[in-house]
Every structure is written in C-alpha cells, then in structure tokens.
Amino acid sequence: MTQIVLDNINPDVLEKIRNLAQKHNRSLEDEIKTILAQAAETEAVEKREINISQAWSKIDEARQRHVGKIFSDSVELLREDRNR
C-alpha cells in the first residue's frame, strides 16, 4: 500500500482528528483513512448528482421542443406486429 507523509498539519486540525479517532475507537491512521474514503465517496456522489441533473436538463429541453405535438399511439402498431 502507498505511504503518505503529511507535514505542517495545523495542530488544531490534528487535535480534532485525534479526538474523532478516540471517539470512534480508532487509531489516528485509521481515522484519517476513513476521512479520506468519505471525502472520495462524497466527490463521487456529487459527480453522479451533476450527471443526473444534466440528464434531467436534457429531458426538459426535449420536452420543450415537443410541446403541443401529437404523436401516434404505438399500441395499435404493436398489436398489428404481434398478430402477424
């Protein structure tokens, strides 16, 4: 596994992480790994939300282009096809 060395960490931040580690019954290293994993997952979720948002925007644009248009009912075409 890759090793990471962090220099010049703000002492207040380090103390807060130590307190979190103690609260969660984890080592400092395990607490930092957990925090990094959560941050990476949050980033992935945010990207998915953006992609979903973009998809809905495209759907809304398509709906606006087709407002007022009448489309044939495909049920009859499906019935005809099945009856062959």
PDB file with one MODEL, atoms N, CA, C and O in Angstrom:
MODEL        1
ATOM      1  N   MET A   1       0.844  -1.179   0.000  1.00  0.00           N
ATOM      2  CA  MET A   1       0.000   0.000   0.000  1.00  0.00           C
ATOM      3  C   MET A   1       0.889   1.242   0.000  1.00  0.00           C
ATOM      4  O   MET A   1       2.008   1.206   0.512  1.00  0.00           O
ATOM      5  N   THR A   2       0.405   2.316  -0.560  1.00  0.00           N
ATOM      6  CA  THR A   2       1.161   3.551  -0.645  1.00  0.00           C
ATOM      7  C   THR A   2       1.223   4.238   0.709  1.00  0.00           C
ATOM      8  O   THR A   2       0.255   4.236   1.470  1.00  0.00           O
ATOM      9  N   GLN A   3       2.354   4.810   0.989  1.00  0.00           N
ATOM     10  CA  GLN A   3       2.533   5.528   2.237  1.00  0.00           C
ATOM     11  C   GLN A   3       2.528   7.026   1.935  1.00  0.00           C
ATOM     12  O   GLN A   3       3.118   7.476   0.953  1.00  0.00           O
ATOM     13  N   ILE A   4       1.856   7.783   2.791  1.00  0.00           N
ATOM     14  CA  ILE A   4       1.762   9.233   2.613  1.00  0.00           C
ATOM     15  C   ILE A   4       2.315   9.907   3.866  1.00  0.00           C
ATOM     16  O   ILE A   4       2.005   9.504   4.987  1.00  0.00           O
ATOM     17  N   VAL A   5       3.127  10.924   3.664  1.00  0.00           N
ATOM     18  CA  VAL A   5       3.670  11.699   4.778  1.00  0.00           C
ATOM     19  C   VAL A   5       3.082  13.099   4.686  1.00  0.00           C
ATOM     20  O   VAL A   5       3.163  13.747   3.642  1.00  0.00           O
ATOM     21  N   LEU A   6       2.494  13.559   5.772  1.00  0.00           N
ATOM     22  CA  LEU A   6       1.902  14.896   5.811  1.00  0.00           C
ATOM     23  C   LEU A   6       2.721  15.771   6.746  1.00  0.00           C
ATOM     24  O   LEU A   6       2.891  15.451   7.923  1.00  0.00           O
ATOM     25  N   ASP A   7       3.221  16.861   6.221  1.00  0.00           N
ATOM     26  CA  ASP A   7       3.997  17.798   7.027  1.00  0.00           C
ATOM     27  C   ASP A   7       3.170  19.045   7.306  1.00  0.00           C
ATOM     28  O   ASP A   7       2.230  19.367   6.579  1.00  0.00           O
ATOM     29  N   ASN A   8       3.536  19.725   8.355  1.00  0.00           N
ATOM     30  CA  ASN A   8       2.965  21.030   8.690  1.00  0.00           C
ATOM     31  C   ASN A   8       1.441  21.019   8.799  1.00  0.00           C
ATOM     32  O   ASN A   8       0.770  21.913   8.282  1.00  0.00           O
ATOM     33  N   ILE A   9       0.904  20.013   9.467  1.00  0.00           N
ATOM     34  CA  ILE A   9      -0.540  19.966   9.698  1.00  0.00           C
ATOM     35  C   ILE A   9      -0.872  20.933  10.832  1.00  0.00           C
ATOM     36  O   ILE A   9      -0.181  20.984  11.849  1.00  0.00           O
ATOM     37  N   ASN A  10      -1.925  21.681  10.638  1.00  0.00           N
ATOM     38  CA  ASN A  10      -2.382  22.608  11.665  1.00  0.00           C
ATOM     39  C   ASN A  10      -2.621  21.822  12.956  1.00  0.00           C
ATOM     40  O   ASN A  10      -3.377  20.850  12.946  1.00  0.00           O
ATOM     41  N   PRO A  11      -1.996  22.220  14.062  1.00  0.00           N
ATOM     42  CA  PRO A  11      -2.135  21.479  15.321  1.00  0.00           C
ATOM     43  C   PRO A  11      -3.589  21.361  15.790  1.00  0.00           C
ATOM     44  O   PRO A  11      -3.970  20.356  16.390  1.00  0.00           O
ATOM     45  N   ASP A  12      -4.391  22.382  15.516  1.00  0.00           N
ATOM     46  CA  ASP A  12      -5.803  22.322  15.915  1.00  0.00           C
ATOM     47  C   ASP A  12      -6.551  21.246  15.123  1.00  0.00           C
ATOM     48  O   ASP A  12      -7.378  20.516  15.671  1.00  0.00           O
ATOM     49  N   VAL A  13      -6.249  21.164  13.840  1.00  0.00           N
ATOM     50  CA  VAL A  13      -6.884  20.151  13.000  1.00  0.00           C
ATOM     51  C   VAL A  13      -6.448  18.762  13.453  1.00  0.00           C
ATOM     52  O   VAL A  13      -7.272  17.854  13.561  1.00  0.00           O
ATOM     53  N   LEU A  14      -5.170  18.598  13.715  1.00  0.00           N
ATOM     54  CA  LEU A  14      -4.656  17.310  14.161  1.00  0.00           C
ATOM     55  C   LEU A  14      -5.309  16.890  15.478  1.00  0.00           C
ATOM     56  O   LEU A  14      -5.662  15.724  15.658  1.00  0.00           O
ATOM     57  N   GLU A  15      -5.464  17.821  16.373  1.00  0.00           N
ATOM     58  CA  GLU A  15      -6.107  17.518  17.659  1.00  0.00           C
ATOM     59  C   GLU A  15      -7.566  17.099  17.457  1.00  0.00           C
ATOM     60  O   GLU A  15      -8.045  16.175  18.115  1.00  0.00           O
ATOM     61  N   LYS A  16      -8.251  17.764  16.569  1.00  0.00           N
ATOM     62  CA  LYS A  16      -9.644  17.398  16.281  1.00  0.00           C
ATOM     63  C   LYS A  16      -9.730  15.993  15.702  1.00  0.00           C
ATOM     64  O   LYS A  16     -10.631  15.228  16.046  1.00  0.00           O
ATOM     65  N   ILE A  17      -8.794  15.655  14.825  1.00  0.00           N
ATOM     66  CA  ILE A  17      -8.787  14.312  14.242  1.00  0.00           C
ATOM     67  C   ILE A  17      -8.453  13.274  15.317  1.00  0.00           C
ATOM     68  O   ILE A  17      -9.037  12.191  15.338  1.00  0.00           O
ATOM     69  N   ARG A  18      -7.522  13.603  16.201  1.00  0.00           N
ATOM     70  CA  ARG A  18      -7.211  12.683  17.307  1.00  0.00           C
ATOM     71  C   ARG A  18      -8.450  12.447  18.167  1.00  0.00           C
ATOM     72  O   ARG A  18      -8.728  11.318  18.570  1.00  0.00           O
ATOM     73  N   ASN A  19      -9.192  13.522  18.445  1.00  0.00           N
ATOM     74  CA  ASN A  19     -10.415  13.390  19.253  1.00  0.00           C
ATOM     75  C   ASN A  19     -11.454  12.530  18.541  1.00  0.00           C
ATOM     76  O   ASN A  19     -12.116  11.703  19.168  1.00  0.00           O
ATOM     77  N   LEU A  20     -11.597  12.727  17.225  1.00  0.00           N
ATOM     78  CA  LEU A  20     -12.520  11.895  16.459  1.00  0.00           C
ATOM     79  C   LEU A  20     -12.099  10.426  16.506  1.00  0.00           C
ATOM     80  O   LEU A  20     -12.935   9.537  16.663  1.00  0.00           O
ATOM     81  N   ALA A  21     -10.794  10.184  16.367  1.00  0.00           N
ATOM     82  CA  ALA A  21     -10.286   8.815  16.404  1.00  0.00           C
ATOM     83  C   ALA A  21     -10.603   8.161  17.742  1.00  0.00           C
ATOM     84  O   ALA A  21     -11.032   7.008  17.798  1.00  0.00           O
ATOM     85  N   GLN A  22     -10.391   8.897  18.794  1.00  0.00           N
ATOM     86  CA  GLN A  22     -10.685   8.364  20.126  1.00  0.00           C
ATOM     87  C   GLN A  22     -12.177   8.107  20.284  1.00  0.00           C
ATOM     88  O   GLN A  22     -12.584   7.077  20.822  1.00  0.00           O
ATOM     89  N   LYS A  23     -12.979   9.035  19.818  1.00  0.00           N
ATOM     90  CA  LYS A  23     -14.438   8.891  19.903  1.00  0.00           C
ATOM     91  C   LYS A  23     -14.929   7.665  19.137  1.00  0.00           C
ATOM     92  O   LYS A  23     -15.864   6.992  19.572  1.00  0.00           O
ATOM     93  N   HIS A  24     -14.302   7.377  18.004  1.00  0.00           N
ATOM     94  CA  HIS A  24     -14.702   6.256  17.159  1.00  0.00           C
ATOM     95  C   HIS A  24     -13.920   4.978  17.464  1.00  0.00           C
ATOM     96  O   HIS A  24     -14.057   3.982  16.755  1.00  0.00           O
ATOM     97  N   ASN A  25     -13.101   5.006  18.518  1.00  0.00           N
ATOM     98  CA  ASN A  25     -12.282   3.848  18.906  1.00  0.00           C
ATOM     99  C   ASN A  25     -11.395   3.369  17.755  1.00  0.00           C
ATOM    100  O   ASN A  25     -11.321   2.174  17.466  1.00  0.00           O
ATOM    101  N   ARG A  26     -10.727   4.319  17.110  1.00  0.00           N
ATOM    102  CA  ARG A  26      -9.824   4.005  16.010  1.00  0.00           C
ATOM    103  C   ARG A  26      -8.473   4.644  16.276  1.00  0.00           C
ATOM    104  O   ARG A  26      -8.344   5.562  17.086  1.00  0.00           O
ATOM    105  N   SER A  27      -7.474   4.139  15.577  1.00  0.00           N
ATOM    106  CA  SER A  27      -6.162   4.778  15.629  1.00  0.00           C
ATOM    107  C   SER A  27      -6.229   6.064  14.804  1.00  0.00           C
ATOM    108  O   SER A  27      -7.151   6.257  14.012  1.00  0.00           O
ATOM    109  N   LEU A  28      -5.259   6.924  14.995  1.00  0.00           N
ATOM    110  CA  LEU A  28      -5.199   8.155  14.217  1.00  0.00           C
ATOM    111  C   LEU A  28      -5.110   7.825  12.730  1.00  0.00           C
ATOM    112  O   LEU A  28      -5.776   8.459  11.911  1.00  0.00           O
ATOM    113  N   GLU A  29      -4.292   6.838  12.382  1.00  0.00           N
ATOM    114  CA  GLU A  29      -4.139   6.438  10.986  1.00  0.00           C
ATOM    115  C   GLU A  29      -5.468   5.937  10.404  1.00  0.00           C
ATOM    116  O   GLU A  29      -5.842   6.312   9.293  1.00  0.00           O
ATOM    117  N   ASP A  30      -6.169   5.099  11.149  1.00  0.00           N
ATOM    118  CA  ASP A  30      -7.450   4.579  10.661  1.00  0.00           C
ATOM    119  C   ASP A  30      -8.491   5.689  10.518  1.00  0.00           C
ATOM    120  O   ASP A  30      -9.310   5.667   9.599  1.00  0.00           O
ATOM    121  N   GLU A  31      -8.453   6.654  11.429  1.00  0.00           N
ATOM    122  CA  GLU A  31      -9.402   7.771  11.346  1.00  0.00           C
ATOM    123  C   GLU A  31      -9.132   8.600  10.093  1.00  0.00           C
ATOM    124  O   GLU A  31     -10.067   9.011   9.405  1.00  0.00           O
ATOM    125  N   ILE A  32      -7.863   8.845   9.799  1.00  0.00           N
ATOM    126  CA  ILE A  32      -7.508   9.612   8.598  1.00  0.00           C
ATOM    127  C   ILE A  32      -7.905   8.848   7.341  1.00  0.00           C
ATOM    128  O   ILE A  32      -8.400   9.448   6.387  1.00  0.00           O
ATOM    129  N   LYS A  33      -7.695   7.527   7.325  1.00  0.00           N
ATOM    130  CA  LYS A  33      -8.114   6.711   6.179  1.00  0.00           C
ATOM    131  C   LYS A  33      -9.625   6.804   5.977  1.00  0.00           C
ATOM    132  O   LYS A  33     -10.103   6.918   4.848  1.00  0.00           O
ATOM    133  N   THR A  34     -10.368   6.754   7.074  1.00  0.00           N
ATOM    134  CA  THR A  34     -11.828   6.846   6.993  1.00  0.00           C
ATOM    135  C   THR A  34     -12.260   8.196   6.451  1.00  0.00           C
ATOM    136  O   THR A  34     -13.147   8.272   5.601  1.00  0.00           O
ATOM    137  N   ILE A  35     -11.643   9.253   6.934  1.00  0.00           N
ATOM    138  CA  ILE A  35     -11.972  10.605   6.469  1.00  0.00           C
ATOM    139  C   ILE A  35     -11.679  10.733   4.973  1.00  0.00           C
ATOM    140  O   ILE A  35     -12.482  11.299   4.231  1.00  0.00           O
ATOM    141  N   LEU A  36     -10.548  10.216   4.534  1.00  0.00           N
ATOM    142  CA  LEU A  36     -10.203  10.286   3.107  1.00  0.00           C
ATOM    143  C   LEU A  36     -11.180   9.479   2.260  1.00  0.00           C
ATOM    144  O   LEU A  36     -11.587   9.925   1.187  1.00  0.00           O
ATOM    145  N   ALA A  37     -11.555   8.299   2.733  1.00  0.00           N
ATOM    146  CA  ALA A  37     -12.515   7.468   1.994  1.00  0.00           C
ATOM    147  C   ALA A  37     -13.865   8.167   1.881  1.00  0.00           C
ATOM    148  O   ALA A  37     -14.494   8.147   0.824  1.00  0.00           O
ATOM    149  N   GLN A  38     -14.309   8.787   2.978  1.00  0.00           N
ATOM    150  CA  GLN A  38     -15.591   9.513   2.953  1.00  0.00           C
ATOM    151  C   GLN A  38     -15.532  10.697   2.003  1.00  0.00           C
ATOM    152  O   GLN A  38     -16.499  10.973   1.292  1.00  0.00           O
ATOM    153  N   ALA A  39     -14.413  11.392   1.983  1.00  0.00           N
ATOM    154  CA  ALA A  39     -14.265  12.541   1.083  1.00  0.00           C
ATOM    155  C   ALA A  39     -14.299  12.091  -0.372  1.00  0.00           C
ATOM    156  O   ALA A  39     -14.915  12.745  -1.214  1.00  0.00           O
ATOM    157  N   ALA A  40     -13.638  10.975  -0.667  1.00  0.00           N
ATOM    158  CA  ALA A  40     -13.634  10.460  -2.035  1.00  0.00           C
ATOM    159  C   ALA A  40     -15.033  10.018  -2.444  1.00  0.00           C
ATOM    160  O   ALA A  40     -15.448  10.262  -3.577  1.00  0.00           O
ATOM    161  N   GLU A  41     -15.761   9.377  -1.545  1.00  0.00           N
ATOM    162  CA  GLU A  41     -17.126   8.925  -1.847  1.00  0.00           C
ATOM    163  C   GLU A  41     -18.047  10.127  -2.049  1.00  0.00           C
ATOM    164  O   GLU A  41     -18.897  10.112  -2.940  1.00  0.00           O
ATOM    165  N   THR A  42     -17.887  11.149  -1.242  1.00  0.00           N
ATOM    166  CA  THR A  42     -18.699  12.361  -1.386  1.00  0.00           C
ATOM    167  C   THR A  42     -18.478  12.984  -2.754  1.00  0.00           C
ATOM    168  O   THR A  42     -19.427  13.435  -3.395  1.00  0.00           O
ATOM    169  N   GLU A  43     -17.243  13.008  -3.197  1.00  0.00           N
ATOM    170  CA  GLU A  43     -16.910  13.554  -4.523  1.00  0.00           C
ATOM    171  C   GLU A  43     -17.595  12.744  -5.618  1.00  0.00           C
ATOM    172  O   GLU A  43     -18.142  13.306  -6.568  1.00  0.00           O
ATOM    173  N   ALA A  44     -17.561  11.413  -5.478  1.00  0.00           N
ATOM    174  CA  ALA A  44     -18.189  10.544  -6.480  1.00  0.00           C
ATOM    175  C   ALA A  44     -19.703  10.770  -6.516  1.00  0.00           C
ATOM    176  O   ALA A  44     -20.301  10.811  -7.591  1.00  0.00           O
ATOM    177  N   VAL A  45     -20.311  10.913  -5.358  1.00  0.00           N
ATOM    178  CA  VAL A  45     -21.755  11.146  -5.288  1.00  0.00           C
ATOM    179  C   VAL A  45     -22.104  12.482  -5.920  1.00  0.00           C
ATOM    180  O   VAL A  45     -23.082  12.584  -6.661  1.00  0.00           O
ATOM    181  N   GLU A  46     -21.315  13.504  -5.633  1.00  0.00           N
ATOM    182  CA  GLU A  46     -21.568  14.829  -6.218  1.00  0.00           C
ATOM    183  C   GLU A  46     -21.475  14.779  -7.735  1.00  0.00           C
ATOM    184  O   GLU A  46     -22.271  15.421  -8.420  1.00  0.00           O
ATOM    185  N   LYS A  47     -20.524  14.033  -8.271  1.00  0.00           N
ATOM    186  CA  LYS A  47     -20.401  13.909  -9.725  1.00  0.00           C
ATOM    187  C   LYS A  47     -21.612  13.205 -10.306  1.00  0.00           C
ATOM    188  O   LYS A  47     -22.111  13.602 -11.359  1.00  0.00           O
ATOM    189  N   ARG A  48     -22.103  12.146  -9.625  1.00  0.00           N
ATOM    190  CA  ARG A  48     -23.301  11.450 -10.102  1.00  0.00           C
ATOM    191  C   ARG A  48     -24.496  12.389 -10.086  1.00  0.00           C
ATOM    192  O   ARG A  48     -25.309  12.386 -11.011  1.00  0.00           O
ATOM    193  N   GLU A  49     -24.604  13.203  -9.022  1.00  0.00           N
ATOM    194  CA  GLU A  49     -25.725  14.141  -8.933  1.00  0.00           C
ATOM    195  C   GLU A  49     -25.675  15.159 -10.062  1.00  0.00           C
ATOM    196  O   GLU A  49     -26.712  15.536 -10.609  1.00  0.00           O
ATOM    197  N   ILE A  50     -24.472  15.606 -10.412  1.00  0.00           N
ATOM    198  CA  ILE A  50     -24.322  16.546 -11.521  1.00  0.00           C
ATOM    199  C   ILE A  50     -24.747  15.878 -12.819  1.00  0.00           C
ATOM    200  O   ILE A  50     -25.452  16.482 -13.627  1.00  0.00           O
ATOM    201  N   ASN A  51     -24.320  14.623 -13.025  1.00  0.00           N
ATOM    202  CA  ASN A  51     -24.695  13.902 -14.239  1.00  0.00           C
ATOM    203  C   ASN A  51     -26.203  13.700 -14.313  1.00  0.00           C
ATOM    204  O   ASN A  51     -26.796  13.840 -15.383  1.00  0.00           O
ATOM    205  N   ILE A  52     -26.818  13.375 -13.199  1.00  0.00           N
ATOM    206  CA  ILE A  52     -28.274  13.199 -13.169  1.00  0.00           C
ATOM    207  C   ILE A  52     -28.952  14.522 -13.462  1.00  0.00           C
ATOM    208  O   ILE A  52     -29.932  14.569 -14.206  1.00  0.00           O
ATOM    209  N   SER A  53     -28.442  15.593 -12.885  1.00  0.00           N
ATOM    210  CA  SER A  53     -29.001  16.919 -13.112  1.00  0.00           C
ATOM    211  C   SER A  53     -28.897  17.300 -14.589  1.00  0.00           C
ATOM    212  O   SER A  53     -29.835  17.854 -15.163  1.00  0.00           O
ATOM    213  N   GLN A  54     -27.753  17.000 -15.197  1.00  0.00           N
ATOM    214  CA  GLN A  54     -27.573  17.294 -16.619  1.00  0.00           C
ATOM    215  C   GLN A  54     -28.530  16.471 -17.474  1.00  0.00           C
ATOM    216  O   GLN A  54     -29.063  16.968 -18.465  1.00  0.00           O
ATOM    217  N   ALA A  55     -28.746  15.222 -17.096  1.00  0.00           N
ATOM    218  CA  ALA A  55     -29.669  14.360 -17.844  1.00  0.00           C
ATOM    219  C   ALA A  55     -31.083  14.924 -17.771  1.00  0.00           C
ATOM    220  O   ALA A  55     -31.786  14.982 -18.780  1.00  0.00           O
ATOM    221  N   TRP A  56     -31.499  15.340 -16.574  1.00  0.00           N
ATOM    222  CA  TRP A  56     -32.849  15.909 -16.439  1.00  0.00           C
ATOM    223  C   TRP A  56     -32.977  17.209 -17.232  1.00  0.00           C
ATOM    224  O   TRP A  56     -34.040  17.500 -17.780  1.00  0.00           O
ATOM    225  N   SER A  57     -31.912  17.980 -17.296  1.00  0.00           N
ATOM    226  CA  SER A  57     -31.947  19.206 -18.098  1.00  0.00           C
ATOM    227  C   SER A  57     -32.182  18.883 -19.564  1.00  0.00           C
ATOM    228  O   SER A  57     -32.966  19.555 -20.233  1.00  0.00           O
ATOM    229  N   LYS A  58     -31.501  17.847 -20.069  1.00  0.00           N
ATOM    230  CA  LYS A  58     -31.692  17.448 -21.464  1.00  0.00           C
ATOM    231  C   LYS A  58     -33.105  16.923 -21.695  1.00  0.00           C
ATOM    232  O   LYS A  58     -33.703  17.185 -22.738  1.00  0.00           O
ATOM    233  N   ILE A  59     -33.633  16.190 -20.735  1.00  0.00           N
ATOM    234  CA  ILE A  59     -35.010  15.696 -20.852  1.00  0.00           C
ATOM    235  C   ILE A  59     -35.986  16.867 -20.901  1.00  0.00           C
ATOM    236  O   ILE A  59     -36.908  16.877 -21.716  1.00  0.00           O
ATOM    237  N   ASP A  60     -35.784  17.847 -20.034  1.00  0.00           N
ATOM    238  CA  ASP A  60     -36.656  19.034 -20.027  1.00  0.00           C
ATOM    239  C   ASP A  60     -36.572  19.787 -21.348  1.00  0.00           C
ATOM    240  O   ASP A  60     -37.584  20.268 -21.857  1.00  0.00           O
ATOM    241  N   GLU A  61     -35.353  19.891 -21.911  1.00  0.00           N
ATOM    242  CA  GLU A  61     -35.200  20.561 -23.206  1.00  0.00           C
ATOM    243  C   GLU A  61     -35.966  19.815 -24.292  1.00  0.00           C
ATOM    244  O   GLU A  61     -36.627  20.433 -25.125  1.00  0.00           O
ATOM    245  N   ALA A  62     -35.879  18.488 -24.283  1.00  0.00           N
ATOM    246  CA  ALA A  62     -36.601  17.686 -25.280  1.00  0.00           C
ATOM    247  C   ALA A  62     -38.107  17.857 -25.107  1.00  0.00           C
ATOM    248  O   ALA A  62     -38.836  17.952 -26.094  1.00  0.00           O
ATOM    249  N   ARG A  63     -38.569  17.895 -23.887  1.00  0.00           N
ATOM    250  CA  ARG A  63     -39.999  18.100 -23.632  1.00  0.00           C
ATOM    251  C   ARG A  63     -40.454  19.447 -24.192  1.00  0.00           C
ATOM    252  O   ARG A  63     -41.533  19.551 -24.777  1.00  0.00           O
ATOM    253  N   GLN A  64     -39.624  20.477 -24.008  1.00  0.00           N
ATOM    254  CA  GLN A  64     -39.978  21.806 -24.504  1.00  0.00           C
ATOM    255  C   GLN A  64     -40.037  21.819 -26.038  1.00  0.00           C
ATOM    256  O   GLN A  64     -40.879  22.504 -26.617  1.00  0.00           O
ATOM    257  N   ARG A  65     -39.154  21.071 -26.690  1.00  0.00           N
ATOM    258  CA  ARG A  65     -39.167  21.018 -28.152  1.00  0.00           C
ATOM    259  C   ARG A  65     -40.426  20.339 -28.681  1.00  0.00           C
ATOM    260  O   ARG A  65     -40.852  20.614 -29.803  1.00  0.00           O
ATOM    261  N   HIS A  66     -41.022  19.458 -27.886  1.00  0.00           N
ATOM    262  CA  HIS A  66     -42.166  18.679 -28.354  1.00  0.00           C
ATOM    263  C   HIS A  66     -43.501  19.128 -27.765  1.00  0.00           C
ATOM    264  O   HIS A  66     -44.506  18.432 -27.910  1.00  0.00           O
ATOM    265  N   VAL A  67     -43.521  20.272 -27.110  1.00  0.00           N
ATOM    266  CA  VAL A  67     -44.763  20.775 -26.522  1.00  0.00           C
ATOM    267  C   VAL A  67     -45.786  21.007 -27.629  1.00  0.00           C
ATOM    268  O   VAL A  67     -45.483  21.629 -28.648  1.00  0.00           O
ATOM    269  N   GLY A  68     -46.988  20.506 -27.421  1.00  0.00           N
ATOM    270  CA  GLY A  68     -48.072  20.725 -28.361  1.00  0.00           C
ATOM    271  C   GLY A  68     -48.115  19.758 -29.526  1.00  0.00           C
ATOM    272  O   GLY A  68     -49.086  19.759 -30.281  1.00  0.00           O
ATOM    273  N   LYS A  69     -47.100  18.938 -29.695  1.00  0.00           N
ATOM    274  CA  LYS A  69     -47.089  17.973 -30.793  1.00  0.00           C
ATOM    275  C   LYS A  69     -47.887  16.740 -30.390  1.00  0.00           C
ATOM    276  O   LYS A  69     -47.924  16.362 -29.219  1.00  0.00           O
ATOM    277  N   ILE A  70     -48.515  16.130 -31.364  1.00  0.00           N
ATOM    278  CA  ILE A  70     -49.306  14.933 -31.123  1.00  0.00           C
ATOM    279  C   ILE A  70     -48.590  13.756 -31.775  1.00  0.00           C
ATOM    280  O   ILE A  70     -48.204  13.819 -32.942  1.00  0.00           O
ATOM    281  N   PHE A  71     -48.423  12.709 -31.026  1.00  0.00           N
ATOM    282  CA  PHE A  71     -47.743  11.520 -31.507  1.00  0.00           C
ATOM    283  C   PHE A  71     -48.742  10.381 -31.598  1.00  0.00           C
ATOM    284  O   PHE A  71     -49.684  10.300 -30.810  1.00  0.00           O
ATOM    285  N   SER A  72     -48.529   9.501 -32.567  1.00  0.00           N
ATOM    286  CA  SER A  72     -49.436   8.374 -32.728  1.00  0.00           C
ATOM    287  C   SER A  72     -49.270   7.399 -31.564  1.00  0.00           C
ATOM    288  O   SER A  72     -48.220   7.325 -30.925  1.00  0.00           O
ATOM    289  N   ASP A  73     -50.346   6.658 -31.316  1.00  0.00           N
ATOM    290  CA  ASP A  73     -50.335   5.676 -30.253  1.00  0.00           C
ATOM    291  C   ASP A  73     -49.679   4.402 -30.790  1.00  0.00           C
ATOM    292  O   ASP A  73     -50.156   3.830 -31.770  1.00  0.00           O
ATOM    293  N   SER A  74     -48.624   3.968 -30.177  1.00  0.00           N
ATOM    294  CA  SER A  74     -47.891   2.806 -30.678  1.00  0.00           C
ATOM    295  C   SER A  74     -48.568   1.482 -30.333  1.00  0.00           C
ATOM    296  O   SER A  74     -48.142   0.436 -30.821  1.00  0.00           O
ATOM    297  N   VAL A  75     -49.599   1.502 -29.515  1.00  0.00           N
ATOM    298  CA  VAL A  75     -50.276   0.268 -29.119  1.00  0.00           C
ATOM    299  C   VAL A  75     -50.840  -0.455 -30.341  1.00  0.00           C
ATOM    300  O   VAL A  75     -50.709  -1.672 -30.463  1.00  0.00           O
ATOM    301  N   GLU A  76     -51.457   0.286 -31.227  1.00  0.00           N
ATOM    302  CA  GLU A  76     -52.029  -0.340 -32.424  1.00  0.00           C
ATOM    303  C   GLU A  76     -50.942  -0.969 -33.290  1.00  0.00           C
ATOM    304  O   GLU A  76     -51.131  -2.064 -33.822  1.00  0.00           O
ATOM    305  N   LEU A  77     -49.826  -0.298 -33.434  1.00  0.00           N
ATOM    306  CA  LEU A  77     -48.729  -0.850 -34.216  1.00  0.00           C
ATOM    307  C   LEU A  77     -48.178  -2.126 -33.574  1.00  0.00           C
ATOM    308  O   LEU A  77     -47.850  -3.083 -34.276  1.00  0.00           O
ATOM    309  N   LEU A  78     -48.078  -2.140 -32.264  1.00  0.00           N
ATOM    310  CA  LEU A  78     -47.610  -3.336 -31.567  1.00  0.00           C
ATOM    311  C   LEU A  78     -48.581  -4.495 -31.744  1.00  0.00           C
ATOM    312  O   LEU A  78     -48.159  -5.632 -31.955  1.00  0.00           O
ATOM    313  N   ARG A  79     -49.882  -4.215 -31.660  1.00  0.00           N
ATOM    314  CA  ARG A  79     -50.895  -5.260 -31.853  1.00  0.00           C
ATOM    315  C   ARG A  79     -50.795  -5.863 -33.249  1.00  0.00           C
ATOM    316  O   ARG A  79     -50.838  -7.081 -33.420  1.00  0.00           O
ATOM    317  N   GLU A  80     -50.662  -4.992 -34.237  1.00  0.00           N
ATOM    318  CA  GLU A  80     -50.529  -5.459 -35.617  1.00  0.00           C
ATOM    319  C   GLU A  80     -49.305  -6.361 -35.768  1.00  0.00           C
ATOM    320  O   GLU A  80     -49.361  -7.405 -36.417  1.00  0.00           O
ATOM    321  N   ASP A  81     -48.223  -5.944 -35.168  1.00  0.00           N
ATOM    322  CA  ASP A  81     -46.996  -6.711 -35.279  1.00  0.00           C
ATOM    323  C   ASP A  81     -47.140  -8.081 -34.605  1.00  0.00           C
ATOM    324  O   ASP A  81     -46.668  -9.085 -35.138  1.00  0.00           O
ATOM    325  N   ARG A  82     -47.777  -8.124 -33.460  1.00  0.00           N
ATOM    326  CA  ARG A  82     -47.973  -9.394 -32.742  1.00  0.00           C
ATOM    327  C   ARG A  82     -48.904 -10.344 -33.485  1.00  0.00           C
ATOM    328  O   ARG A  82     -48.755 -11.563 -33.396  1.00  0.00           O
ATOM    329  N   ASN A  83     -49.841  -9.800 -34.199  1.00  0.00           N
ATOM    330  CA  ASN A  83     -50.832 -10.622 -34.899  1.00  0.00           C
ATOM    331  C   ASN A  83     -50.280 -11.242 -36.190  1.00  0.00           C
ATOM    332  O   ASN A  83     -50.953 -12.076 -36.796  1.00  0.00           O
ATOM    333  N   ARG A  84     -49.112 -10.868 -36.611  1.00  0.00           N
ATOM    334  CA  ARG A  84     -48.527 -11.433 -37.835  1.00  0.00           C
ATOM    335  C   ARG A  84     -48.067 -12.847 -37.643  1.00  0.00           C
ATOM    336  O   ARG A  84     -47.553 -13.461 -38.577  1.00  0.00           O
TER     337      ARG A  84
ENDMDL
END
